[in-house]
Coordinates of C-alpha atoms in Angstrom, one line a residue:
M19 CA 0.0 0.0 0.0
S20 CA 1.3 3.4 -0.9
K21 CA 2.0 5.7 1.9
Q22 CA -0.2 8.8 1.6
Q23 CA 0.9 12.2 2.5
G24 CA -1.1 14.9 4.1
R25 CA -3.5 17.1 2.0
P26 CA -2.7 20.6 3.0
G27 CA -4.1 23.8 1.5
V28 CA -2.1 26.9 0.6
T29 CA 0.4 27.1 3.5
G30 CA 2.3 29.9 4.9
G31 CA 5.5 28.4 3.5
T32 CA 4.3 29.1 -0.1
I33 CA 5.9 32.6 -0.2
K34 CA 9.1 31.2 1.3
T35 CA 9.1 28.4 -1.3
A36 CA 8.5 31.0 -4.1
K37 CA 11.5 33.1 -2.9
R38 CA 13.7 30.0 -2.7
L39 CA 12.8 29.0 -6.2
L40 CA 13.3 32.5 -7.6
K41 CA 16.7 32.5 -6.0
Y42 CA 17.6 29.4 -8.1
V43 CA 16.7 31.4 -11.2
T44 CA 18.5 34.6 -10.2
S45 CA 21.6 33.0 -8.8
T46 CA 22.1 30.6 -11.8
Y47 CA 21.1 33.0 -14.6
K48 CA 21.3 36.5 -13.1
V49 CA 22.4 38.3 -16.3
Q50 CA 20.0 36.4 -18.5
F51 CA 17.1 37.0 -16.2
I52 CA 17.8 40.8 -16.1
L53 CA 17.8 40.7 -19.9
V54 CA 14.5 38.9 -19.9
I55 CA 12.9 41.5 -17.7
F56 CA 14.3 44.3 -20.0
C57 CA 13.0 42.5 -23.1
I58 CA 9.6 41.9 -21.5
L59 CA 9.4 45.6 -20.7
I60 CA 10.2 46.6 -24.3
S61 CA 7.6 44.1 -25.5
S62 CA 5.0 45.4 -23.2
V63 CA 5.6 49.1 -24.1
A64 CA 5.5 48.1 -27.8
S65 CA 2.2 46.4 -27.5
I66 CA 0.7 49.4 -25.6
S67 CA 2.0 51.9 -28.1
V68 CA -0.2 50.3 -30.8
S69 CA -3.3 51.2 -28.7
L70 CA -2.0 54.6 -27.7
S71 CA -1.1 55.5 -31.3
L72 CA -4.8 55.4 -32.2
R73 CA -5.3 58.8 -30.6
F74 CA -2.5 60.5 -32.4
L75 CA -3.2 58.8 -35.7
L76 CA -6.8 59.9 -35.6
D77 CA -6.6 63.3 -34.0
D78 CA -3.2 64.5 -35.5
Y79 CA -2.9 62.8 -38.9
I80 CA -6.1 61.2 -40.2
I81 CA -8.9 63.5 -39.2
P82 CA -7.0 66.7 -40.4
L83 CA -6.7 65.1 -43.8
I84 CA -10.4 64.4 -44.2
G85 CA -12.0 66.8 -46.8
K86 CA -8.7 68.0 -48.3
Q87 CA -8.5 67.9 -52.1
N88 CA -4.7 67.2 -52.2
P89 CA -3.8 65.7 -48.8
D90 CA -0.2 65.2 -47.9
Y91 CA 0.4 61.8 -46.4
T92 CA 4.1 62.3 -45.7
E93 CA 3.6 62.8 -41.9
L94 CA 1.1 59.9 -41.7
Y95 CA 3.6 57.6 -43.5
T96 CA 6.4 58.8 -41.1
A97 CA 4.2 58.1 -38.1
L98 CA 3.3 54.6 -39.4
T99 CA 7.0 53.9 -40.0
V100 CA 7.8 54.8 -36.4
L101 CA 4.9 52.7 -35.2
G102 CA 6.1 49.8 -37.3
T103 CA 9.6 50.1 -35.9
I104 CA 8.3 50.1 -32.4
F105 CA 6.2 47.1 -33.2
M106 CA 9.2 45.3 -34.7
C107 CA 11.3 46.0 -31.6
G108 CA 8.5 44.4 -29.6
V109 CA 8.5 41.3 -31.8
I110 CA 12.3 40.9 -31.5
A111 CA 12.2 41.4 -27.7
T112 CA 9.4 38.8 -27.4
F113 CA 11.5 36.3 -29.4
V114 CA 14.6 37.0 -27.3
Y115 CA 13.0 36.6 -23.9
S116 CA 11.1 33.5 -25.0
R117 CA 14.3 31.8 -26.1
L118 CA 16.1 32.9 -22.9
M119 CA 13.4 31.6 -20.7
V120 CA 13.7 28.2 -22.3
V121 CA 17.4 28.2 -21.5
I122 CA 16.8 29.4 -18.0
G123 CA 14.0 27.0 -17.3
Q124 CA 15.9 23.9 -18.5
G125 CA 19.1 25.1 -16.7
V126 CA 17.3 25.6 -13.4
L127 CA 15.6 22.2 -13.7
K128 CA 18.9 20.5 -14.4
R129 CA 20.4 22.2 -11.3
V130 CA 17.4 21.2 -9.2
R131 CA 17.5 17.6 -10.4
D132 CA 21.3 17.4 -9.9
E133 CA 21.1 18.7 -6.3
M134 CA 18.0 16.6 -5.6
F135 CA 19.7 13.4 -6.7
A136 CA 23.0 14.3 -5.0
H137 CA 21.2 15.0 -1.7
M138 CA 19.2 11.8 -2.1
Q139 CA 22.5 9.8 -2.0
T140 CA 23.2 11.3 1.4
L141 CA 19.8 10.4 3.0
P142 CA 19.6 7.5 5.5
I143 CA 17.9 4.2 4.8
R144 CA 15.2 5.4 7.2
Y145 CA 14.0 8.0 4.7
F146 CA 13.4 5.3 2.0
D147 CA 11.6 3.2 4.5
Q148 CA 9.2 6.0 5.2
N149 CA 8.6 7.1 1.6
T150 CA 7.5 4.9 -1.3
N151 CA 9.5 4.6 -4.5
G152 CA 6.7 6.0 -6.5
S153 CA 6.3 9.1 -4.3
I154 CA 10.1 9.8 -4.7
M155 CA 10.0 9.2 -8.4
S156 CA 7.1 11.7 -8.7
L157 CA 9.5 14.4 -7.4
Y158 CA 11.7 13.8 -10.5
T159 CA 8.8 13.7 -13.0
N160 CA 5.5 15.3 -12.1
D161 CA 6.8 17.9 -9.7
T162 CA 9.8 19.0 -11.8
D163 CA 7.5 19.2 -14.8
T164 CA 5.3 21.8 -13.0
L165 CA 8.5 23.8 -12.3
R166 CA 9.3 23.7 -16.0
Q167 CA 5.9 25.1 -16.9
M168 CA 6.1 27.8 -14.4
I169 CA 9.6 29.0 -15.3
N170 CA 9.1 28.7 -19.1
Q171 CA 5.5 30.1 -19.3
S172 CA 4.1 31.5 -16.0
I173 CA 6.9 33.7 -14.9
P174 CA 7.4 35.6 -18.2
Q175 CA 3.6 35.8 -18.7
V176 CA 3.1 37.3 -15.2
L177 CA 5.9 39.8 -15.7
M178 CA 4.5 40.7 -19.1
S179 CA 1.0 41.1 -17.7
A180 CA 2.2 43.1 -14.8
F181 CA 4.2 45.5 -17.0
T182 CA 1.2 45.8 -19.4
I183 CA -1.1 46.7 -16.5
I184 CA 1.3 49.4 -15.2
V185 CA 2.0 50.9 -18.7
T186 CA -1.7 50.7 -19.6
F187 CA -2.9 52.3 -16.4
I188 CA -0.4 55.2 -16.9
S189 CA -1.5 55.6 -20.5
M190 CA -5.2 55.6 -19.5
L191 CA -4.5 58.1 -16.8
V192 CA -2.8 60.4 -19.3
L193 CA -5.6 60.1 -21.8
S194 CA -8.5 60.7 -19.3
P195 CA -8.2 60.9 -15.5
I196 CA -12.0 61.0 -15.2
L197 CA -12.6 57.8 -17.2
T198 CA -9.7 56.1 -15.2
L199 CA -11.7 56.5 -12.0
L200 CA -14.3 54.0 -13.5
A201 CA -11.5 51.6 -14.4
V202 CA -10.0 51.8 -10.9
L203 CA -13.4 50.7 -9.4
M204 CA -13.6 47.8 -11.8
I205 CA -9.9 46.8 -11.0
V206 CA -10.7 46.6 -7.3
L207 CA -13.8 44.4 -8.0
M208 CA -11.7 42.2 -10.4
F209 CA -9.0 41.8 -7.7
F210 CA -11.4 40.5 -5.1
V211 CA -13.1 38.2 -7.5
S212 CA -9.9 36.7 -8.9
K213 CA -8.4 36.4 -5.4
T214 CA -11.4 34.4 -4.2
V215 CA -11.7 32.1 -7.2
S216 CA -7.9 31.6 -7.4
G217 CA -7.7 30.8 -3.7
H218 CA -10.1 27.9 -4.1
S219 CA -8.5 26.6 -7.3
G220 CA -5.0 26.9 -5.8
R221 CA -5.9 24.8 -2.8
Y222 CA -7.3 22.0 -5.0
F223 CA -4.3 22.2 -7.4
I224 CA -2.0 21.5 -4.4
R225 CA -4.2 18.5 -3.5
Q226 CA -4.0 17.4 -7.1
Q227 CA -0.2 17.2 -6.9
L228 CA -0.3 15.2 -3.7
D229 CA -2.9 12.8 -5.1
L230 CA -0.9 12.4 -8.3
A231 CA 2.1 11.4 -6.2
N232 CA 0.0 8.9 -4.3
I233 CA -1.4 7.3 -7.4
T234 CA 2.1 7.2 -9.0
G235 CA 3.4 5.4 -5.9
F236 CA 0.5 2.9 -5.9
V237 CA 1.0 2.1 -9.6
E238 CA 4.7 1.6 -9.2
E239 CA 4.1 -0.7 -6.3
R240 CA 1.6 -2.8 -8.1
M241 CA 3.7 -3.1 -11.2
S242 CA 6.7 -4.4 -9.3
G243 CA 4.4 -6.8 -7.4
Q244 CA 2.3 -7.9 -10.3
R245 CA 3.2 -11.6 -10.0
V246 CA 2.1 -11.6 -6.3
V247 CA -1.2 -9.9 -7.3
K248 CA -1.9 -12.6 -9.8
V249 CA -0.9 -15.5 -7.7
F250 CA -3.3 -14.5 -4.9
N251 CA -6.0 -13.4 -7.4
H252 CA -6.1 -9.9 -6.0
E253 CA -6.7 -8.1 -9.3
K254 CA -10.1 -7.0 -8.2
M255 CA -8.9 -5.7 -4.9
S256 CA -6.0 -3.9 -6.6
E257 CA -8.5 -2.4 -9.0
E258 CA -10.7 -1.2 -6.1
E259 CA -7.7 0.4 -4.3
F260 CA -6.6 2.1 -7.5
D261 CA -10.2 3.4 -8.1
K262 CA -10.0 4.9 -4.6
F263 CA -6.8 6.8 -5.3
N264 CA -8.1 7.7 -8.8
E265 CA -11.3 9.0 -7.3
E266 CA -9.4 11.3 -5.0
L267 CA -7.3 12.5 -7.9
F268 CA -10.5 13.0 -10.0
E269 CA -12.1 15.0 -7.1
S270 CA -9.2 17.3 -6.5
S271 CA -8.5 17.8 -10.3
S272 CA -12.1 18.4 -11.2
R273 CA -12.6 21.0 -8.5
A274 CA -9.3 22.7 -9.3
H275 CA -10.1 23.0 -13.0
T276 CA -13.7 24.0 -12.3
F277 CA -12.6 27.0 -10.3
A278 CA -9.9 27.7 -12.8
S279 CA -12.2 27.5 -15.8
I280 CA -14.7 30.0 -14.5
M281 CA -12.0 32.6 -14.0
G282 CA -11.8 33.4 -17.7
P283 CA -15.5 34.0 -18.3
V284 CA -15.8 36.1 -15.1
I285 CA -12.9 38.4 -15.8
G286 CA -13.8 38.5 -19.5
N287 CA -17.4 39.6 -18.8
M288 CA -16.2 42.2 -16.3
G289 CA -13.9 43.5 -19.0
N290 CA -16.9 43.7 -21.4
L291 CA -18.9 45.5 -18.7
L292 CA -16.1 48.0 -18.3
F293 CA -16.0 48.6 -22.1
V294 CA -19.7 49.3 -22.2
L295 CA -19.7 51.6 -19.1
T296 CA -16.7 53.4 -20.5
A297 CA -18.3 53.9 -23.9
V298 CA -21.5 55.2 -22.4
F299 CA -19.9 57.4 -19.7
G300 CA -17.2 58.7 -22.1
G301 CA -19.8 59.5 -24.8
F302 CA -21.9 61.3 -22.2
L303 CA -18.9 63.4 -21.1
S304 CA -17.9 64.1 -24.7
V305 CA -21.3 65.4 -25.5
L306 CA -21.2 67.7 -22.5
G307 CA -17.7 68.8 -23.4
I308 CA -16.2 67.6 -20.1
G309 CA -12.7 66.2 -19.8
N310 CA -11.6 67.2 -23.4
I311 CA -12.6 63.7 -24.7
T312 CA -12.1 63.7 -28.5
L313 CA -12.8 60.9 -31.0
G314 CA -9.1 59.8 -30.8
V315 CA -9.2 59.7 -27.0
M316 CA -12.3 57.6 -27.0
A317 CA -10.9 55.2 -29.6
S318 CA -7.6 54.7 -27.7
Y319 CA -9.3 54.5 -24.4
L320 CA -11.8 51.9 -25.4
Q321 CA -8.9 49.9 -26.9
F322 CA -7.1 50.2 -23.6
T323 CA -10.2 48.9 -21.7
K324 CA -10.2 45.8 -23.8
S325 CA -6.4 45.2 -23.3
F326 CA -6.5 46.3 -19.7
T327 CA -8.6 43.4 -18.4
Q328 CA -6.7 40.8 -20.5
P329 CA -3.5 40.9 -18.3
F330 CA -5.7 40.3 -15.2
L331 CA -7.1 37.2 -16.8
Q332 CA -3.7 36.0 -17.8
I333 CA -2.3 36.4 -14.3
A334 CA -5.3 34.6 -12.8
Q335 CA -4.8 31.7 -15.3
Q336 CA -1.1 31.5 -14.5
F337 CA -1.8 31.6 -10.8
N338 CA -3.0 28.0 -10.9
S339 CA 0.1 26.9 -12.7
I340 CA 2.2 28.8 -10.2
I341 CA 0.4 27.2 -7.2
M342 CA 0.9 23.7 -8.7
A343 CA 4.6 24.5 -9.3
L344 CA 5.1 25.8 -5.8
A345 CA 3.3 22.7 -4.4
G346 CA 5.8 20.6 -6.3
A347 CA 8.7 22.8 -5.3
E348 CA 7.7 22.5 -1.7
R349 CA 7.7 18.7 -1.9
I350 CA 11.1 18.8 -3.7
F351 CA 12.6 21.2 -1.1
N352 CA 11.2 19.0 1.7
M353 CA 13.2 16.1 0.3
M354 CA 16.3 18.4 -0.2
D355 CA 15.9 19.6 3.4
A356 CA 15.6 16.1 4.8
E357 CA 18.4 15.5 7.3
P358 CA 21.3 13.7 5.6
E359 CA 22.8 10.6 7.1
V360 CA 24.9 11.7 10.1
D361 CA 28.5 10.6 9.9
E362 CA 30.8 11.8 12.7
G363 CA 33.4 9.1 11.9
Y364 CA 37.0 10.0 11.6
V365 CA 38.7 6.6 11.4
T366 CA 39.4 5.9 7.7
L367 CA 40.4 2.8 5.7
V368 CA 43.7 3.1 3.9
N369 CA 46.1 1.0 1.9
A370 CA 49.0 -0.2 4.1
K371 CA 52.1 -2.2 4.2
K372 CA 54.4 -3.6 6.9
D373 CA 58.0 -2.8 7.3
A374 CA 60.7 -5.3 8.4
D375 CA 59.7 -4.9 12.1
G376 CA 56.1 -5.6 11.3
N377 CA 55.0 -2.0 11.8
I378 CA 52.1 -0.8 9.7
T379 CA 52.5 2.3 7.5
E380 CA 50.2 4.0 5.1
C381 CA 50.9 3.9 1.3
P382 CA 49.2 5.3 -1.8
E383 CA 49.3 2.1 -3.9
R384 CA 47.1 -0.9 -3.4
T385 CA 48.9 -3.7 -1.6
G386 CA 46.1 -6.0 -0.6
L387 CA 46.7 -5.0 3.0
W388 CA 44.2 -2.6 4.6
A389 CA 44.4 -0.7 7.9
W390 CA 42.3 1.6 10.0
K391 CA 43.8 5.0 10.2
H392 CA 42.9 6.3 13.7
P393 CA 43.8 9.9 14.5
H394 CA 43.8 10.6 18.3
Q395 CA 42.5 14.1 19.0
A396 CA 43.9 14.1 22.6
D397 CA 47.6 14.1 21.6
G398 CA 47.5 14.5 17.8
T399 CA 49.0 11.1 17.2
V400 CA 47.9 8.6 14.5
T401 CA 47.8 4.9 14.9
Y402 CA 47.2 2.2 12.3
T403 CA 45.2 -1.0 13.1
E404 CA 45.3 -3.9 10.6
L405 CA 41.9 -4.7 9.1
K406 CA 41.2 -8.3 10.1
G407 CA 37.4 -8.5 10.5
D408 CA 37.1 -8.9 14.3
V409 CA 33.5 -7.9 15.2
Q410 CA 32.1 -7.7 18.7
F411 CA 28.7 -6.7 20.0
D412 CA 28.7 -5.5 23.6
D413 CA 25.4 -5.3 25.5
M414 CA 23.7 -3.8 22.4
T415 CA 20.1 -2.5 22.4
F416 CA 18.2 -1.1 19.4
G417 CA 14.8 -0.1 18.2
Y418 CA 13.5 1.4 15.0
V419 CA 11.2 3.6 17.0
P420 CA 12.1 4.8 20.6
D421 CA 9.2 3.0 22.4
H422 CA 9.7 -0.4 20.7
M423 CA 13.1 -2.1 21.1
V424 CA 13.8 -4.9 18.5
L425 CA 17.1 -6.1 20.1
H426 CA 17.7 -6.4 23.8
N427 CA 21.2 -6.4 25.5
L428 CA 22.8 -8.4 22.7
S429 CA 26.4 -9.6 23.2
L430 CA 28.4 -11.7 20.7
Y431 CA 31.6 -11.8 18.9
A432 CA 33.1 -13.0 15.6
K433 CA 36.8 -13.5 15.4
P434 CA 38.6 -13.1 12.1
G435 CA 37.8 -16.0 9.8
Q436 CA 34.8 -17.2 11.8
K437 CA 31.4 -18.0 10.4
V438 CA 28.5 -16.9 12.7
A439 CA 25.0 -17.9 11.8
F440 CA 21.7 -16.4 13.0
V441 CA 18.6 -18.5 13.2
G442 CA 15.1 -17.4 14.3
S443 CA 11.6 -16.7 13.3
T444 CA 10.6 -13.7 11.3
G445 CA 10.9 -10.5 13.4
A446 CA 13.4 -12.1 15.8
G447 CA 16.0 -9.4 14.8
K448 CA 18.3 -11.3 12.4
T449 CA 18.4 -8.8 9.6
T450 CA 18.4 -5.9 12.1
I451 CA 21.8 -7.1 13.4
T452 CA 23.3 -6.9 9.9
N453 CA 21.8 -3.5 9.4
L454 CA 23.6 -2.3 12.5
I455 CA 26.9 -3.8 11.4
N456 CA 27.0 -1.6 8.3
R457 CA 25.4 1.3 10.2
F458 CA 22.3 1.7 8.2
Y459 CA 21.0 2.4 11.7
D460 CA 22.9 3.3 14.9
V461 CA 22.5 1.4 18.2
D462 CA 20.5 3.0 21.0
D463 CA 22.7 1.6 23.7
G464 CA 25.8 -0.5 23.9
K465 CA 28.6 -0.8 21.3
I466 CA 29.7 -2.6 18.2
R467 CA 33.5 -2.8 17.8
Y468 CA 35.3 -3.6 14.6
D469 CA 38.9 -4.6 15.1
G470 CA 38.6 -3.1 18.5
I471 CA 37.3 0.3 17.2
N472 CA 33.8 1.5 18.0
I473 CA 32.1 1.6 14.6
N474 CA 30.6 5.0 15.4
K475 CA 34.1 6.3 15.1
I476 CA 34.6 4.8 11.6
R477 CA 33.5 6.8 8.6
K478 CA 30.5 5.1 7.1
A479 CA 31.8 4.9 3.6
D480 CA 35.0 3.3 4.8
L481 CA 33.1 0.9 7.1
R482 CA 30.9 -0.2 4.2
H483 CA 33.8 -0.5 1.9
S484 CA 35.2 -3.2 4.2
L485 CA 31.9 -5.2 4.2
G486 CA 30.4 -7.4 1.5
I487 CA 26.7 -8.2 1.5
V488 CA 24.4 -10.5 -0.4
L489 CA 20.7 -10.0 0.2
Q490 CA 17.8 -12.3 -0.3
D491 CA 16.2 -9.8 -2.6
T492 CA 18.9 -9.1 -5.2
H493 CA 19.0 -6.0 -7.3
L494 CA 20.6 -5.8 -10.7
F495 CA 21.1 -2.6 -12.6
T496 CA 20.4 -1.9 -16.3
G497 CA 23.6 -2.8 -18.1
T498 CA 25.7 -5.8 -19.0
I499 CA 26.4 -8.7 -16.8
M500 CA 30.0 -7.7 -16.6
E501 CA 29.0 -4.2 -15.4
N502 CA 26.7 -5.6 -12.8
I503 CA 29.5 -7.8 -11.4
R504 CA 32.0 -5.0 -11.6
Y505 CA 29.6 -2.9 -9.4
G506 CA 31.4 -4.5 -6.4
K507 CA 34.7 -3.0 -7.6
L508 CA 34.5 -0.4 -10.3
D509 CA 38.1 -0.6 -11.3
A510 CA 38.2 -4.4 -11.6
T511 CA 39.7 -5.9 -14.7
D512 CA 37.9 -8.3 -17.0
E513 CA 40.0 -11.1 -15.6
E514 CA 38.9 -10.2 -12.1
V515 CA 35.3 -10.3 -13.2
Y516 CA 35.7 -13.7 -14.8
N517 CA 37.4 -15.1 -11.6
A518 CA 34.6 -13.7 -9.4
A519 CA 32.0 -15.3 -11.6
K520 CA 33.8 -18.6 -11.5
L521 CA 34.2 -18.4 -7.7
A522 CA 30.4 -17.9 -7.4
H523 CA 29.8 -20.7 -10.0
A524 CA 28.0 -18.1 -12.2
D525 CA 30.5 -18.5 -15.1
G526 CA 28.7 -21.6 -16.5
F527 CA 25.3 -20.1 -17.1
I528 CA 26.8 -16.7 -18.2
N529 CA 28.7 -18.4 -21.0
M530 CA 25.6 -20.1 -22.2
L531 CA 23.9 -16.8 -22.8
P532 CA 24.0 -15.5 -26.4
D533 CA 26.3 -12.5 -25.6
G534 CA 28.0 -14.0 -22.5
Y535 CA 29.3 -11.4 -20.1
N536 CA 28.1 -8.7 -22.5
T537 CA 24.5 -9.8 -22.2
H538 CA 22.4 -6.7 -21.5
L539 CA 20.1 -6.8 -18.5
S540 CA 17.1 -4.6 -17.9
G541 CA 14.2 -4.5 -15.5
D542 CA 16.2 -5.8 -12.6
G543 CA 17.4 -8.7 -14.7
E544 CA 14.0 -10.2 -15.4
E545 CA 15.6 -12.2 -18.3
L546 CA 17.3 -14.4 -15.7
S547 CA 16.0 -16.8 -13.2
Q548 CA 15.9 -15.8 -9.5
G549 CA 18.8 -18.3 -8.9
Q550 CA 20.9 -16.8 -11.6
R551 CA 20.3 -13.3 -10.3
Q552 CA 21.4 -14.5 -6.9
L553 CA 24.6 -16.0 -8.4
L554 CA 25.5 -12.6 -9.9
A555 CA 24.9 -10.9 -6.6
I556 CA 27.3 -13.4 -5.0
A557 CA 29.9 -12.8 -7.7
R558 CA 29.5 -9.0 -7.1
A559 CA 30.3 -9.6 -3.4
A560 CA 33.2 -11.8 -4.4
I561 CA 34.9 -9.2 -6.6
A562 CA 34.7 -6.7 -3.8
D563 CA 36.9 -9.1 -1.8
P564 CA 35.9 -7.7 1.7
P565 CA 37.2 -9.1 5.0
V566 CA 33.7 -9.3 6.3
L567 CA 30.7 -10.9 4.5
I568 CA 27.0 -10.6 5.4
L569 CA 24.8 -13.3 3.7
D570 CA 21.2 -12.6 4.3
E571 CA 19.3 -15.6 3.0
A572 CA 21.8 -15.6 0.2
T573 CA 20.9 -19.1 -1.1
S574 CA 17.2 -19.0 -0.3
S575 CA 16.1 -18.5 -4.0
I576 CA 18.3 -21.2 -5.4
D577 CA 17.1 -24.7 -6.0
T578 CA 18.7 -27.6 -4.0
R579 CA 20.8 -28.8 -6.9
T580 CA 22.2 -25.3 -7.6
E581 CA 22.6 -24.8 -3.9
S582 CA 25.1 -27.6 -3.6
I583 CA 27.1 -26.1 -6.5
V584 CA 26.9 -22.6 -5.1
Q585 CA 27.8 -23.7 -1.6
K586 CA 31.2 -24.8 -2.8
G587 CA 31.8 -21.4 -4.3
M588 CA 30.5 -19.8 -1.1
D589 CA 32.9 -21.9 1.0
N590 CA 35.7 -20.6 -1.2
L591 CA 34.4 -17.1 -0.8
M592 CA 34.2 -17.3 2.9
K593 CA 37.7 -18.7 3.5
G594 CA 39.7 -16.4 5.7
R595 CA 36.8 -14.0 6.1
T596 CA 34.5 -13.1 9.0
V597 CA 31.0 -14.2 7.9
F598 CA 27.6 -13.4 9.2
V599 CA 24.9 -15.7 7.8
I600 CA 21.1 -15.5 8.1
A601 CA 19.5 -18.7 6.8
H602 CA 16.3 -20.6 6.9
R603 CA 17.9 -23.6 5.4
L604 CA 19.8 -25.0 8.4
S605 CA 21.8 -27.3 6.2
T606 CA 23.8 -24.4 4.9
I607 CA 25.0 -23.4 8.4
R608 CA 26.1 -26.7 9.9
N609 CA 29.7 -25.9 9.5
S610 CA 29.4 -22.5 11.2
D611 CA 31.8 -21.7 14.1
A612 CA 28.9 -20.4 16.1
I613 CA 25.1 -20.4 15.7
M614 CA 22.9 -17.9 17.5
V615 CA 19.2 -18.7 18.0
L616 CA 17.2 -15.5 18.3
E617 CA 13.8 -15.0 19.7
H618 CA 12.1 -11.6 20.3
G619 CA 15.4 -9.8 19.9
R620 CA 17.3 -12.0 22.4
I621 CA 19.8 -14.8 22.0
I622 CA 18.2 -17.8 23.6
E623 CA 20.8 -20.4 22.5
R624 CA 24.3 -20.3 21.1
G625 CA 27.0 -22.8 20.2
T626 CA 28.1 -25.0 17.3
H627 CA 25.8 -27.3 15.4
D628 CA 26.6 -30.3 17.4
E629 CA 26.5 -28.4 20.7
L630 CA 23.0 -27.1 20.0
L631 CA 21.7 -30.5 18.9
A632 CA 23.0 -31.9 22.2
L633 CA 21.0 -29.3 24.1
K634 CA 17.8 -30.6 22.5
G635 CA 16.3 -27.1 22.7
T636 CA 14.9 -24.8 20.0
Y637 CA 17.6 -25.4 17.5
Y638 CA 17.2 -29.1 17.9
Q639 CA 13.5 -28.8 17.3
L640 CA 14.1 -26.7 14.2
Y641 CA 16.7 -29.0 12.7
T642 CA 14.6 -32.1 13.3
G643 CA 11.5 -30.5 11.9
K644 CA 9.6 -30.6 15.2
L645 CA 9.5 -26.8 15.1
E646 CA 9.3 -24.7 11.9
L647 CA 10.5 -21.2 11.2
D648 CA 7.8 -18.8 10.3

């Protein structure tokens, strides 16, 4: 089920979001944006000059020529030439700012996406546990698309309309202050009407964006789980759940567009009303000889009343796009403001070598020997500890939420080269232990020591570099098989890839594929069987060559025959390494140095396979089939 977000209206943070988004535009393309504003101003003045010229053309050039036997059109032609030049400047300015806004819009979106993805890499696993994949994907698609529309269309349109209103109002005031009083009254009325209608539509446009994110998350979830849906015949239930999300999207979208669609007719009719009232009132004043209203003044002024209301309508229409974009921007900024994964570690992993006396020193080249570089703040000295894979849990307690502990006072150790297995029912805390080793989460109490160093002191990237992990649910990336194996060590040679595949016993099926190691995978490797994908995941861990391995149900998806083959490769892989194994198949952990039986976050039994069988406790019942793991 997709995790729904809240459904807020227009919040107080909208203005803050708008300022932050505008800062992206001005800081990235400051000069270009100033040029855009200048061009918009030129375009606005040019468009207004056409209406304003009617007065001068009629009163100063056309009417004086009426009735003359040999009229001289020279001055009229000159005036038309000037007017044509102004109009051409407006056309050029419009073309320039339109092109610039495309560049600015795409550039800002690129920067936003770059920063968003870069920040996403720093977020802790907890963030992805709390947000669905579809909801996060919606940030990169739906929400960024609304930003594109706002930057490319809404911002220049609003600026153009604002300048047009200002220039038009000044022109109307110059033509006739008396008639402008009537326009001012209509402006006030239009302002309150547009504010009321836009407020309602804006609130529903925000809801539409959130509902769109929810439905995207639901569809993504059902697509990835389509086999499960069909196996359990839940097509009808999925359809009903989708209909619920779709109904919410329909409701918010229909209401948003209903309010948005009535804005045009309302403002348009108010403009028509202003035109009629101006014509009647202006004609009445002209007859009475009040206000020096000539035929040219009336023609220009009536043209202004038609063009004066249009910018208000355009701003009202763009308001909805702006509100949607700000809603999307707020979601994007919420993700970008999410707290990154905290890493206060200062112990790093370095290449090392030993001198004749056995002392460890740091070196730039790869030697196959790794060491922890531990700077001591107290005296400024630096010590080096050889990376061996000695892991120790000391009275550790942990919970995903503060009021519910998953692990309780856990203590155990794994010496270099030892294989430690965890057995227990679902929810016993097996996977949680492995999540704590690589610091996907930090312990609430107690300590985990790695080669005698508290892992909280080790920089997370270096800690995870020393660990190899093979999960039950494998993930393969779009690319070739060789690229997927090399993901464990990006600078690995082809020969190292081949050796890793052979070690994991994946080489056989890879060579049977048409393109071998160059076979292109897509859709998480759906062209391969689950077992084959698991073998590639094991090869990926093998090429990383870490001193500590975590195998979380690593062979659970492999059939019994394949398992016997893979187990040999796994044994080779585990030689000389510290290994933590989580397994439901108890046959795969018989040779473990220590087996921990977990129940409700506590170790209830520990020992070797033979020792635990002799106890005739929980492990004995599991192994003999008298008790099953759930």
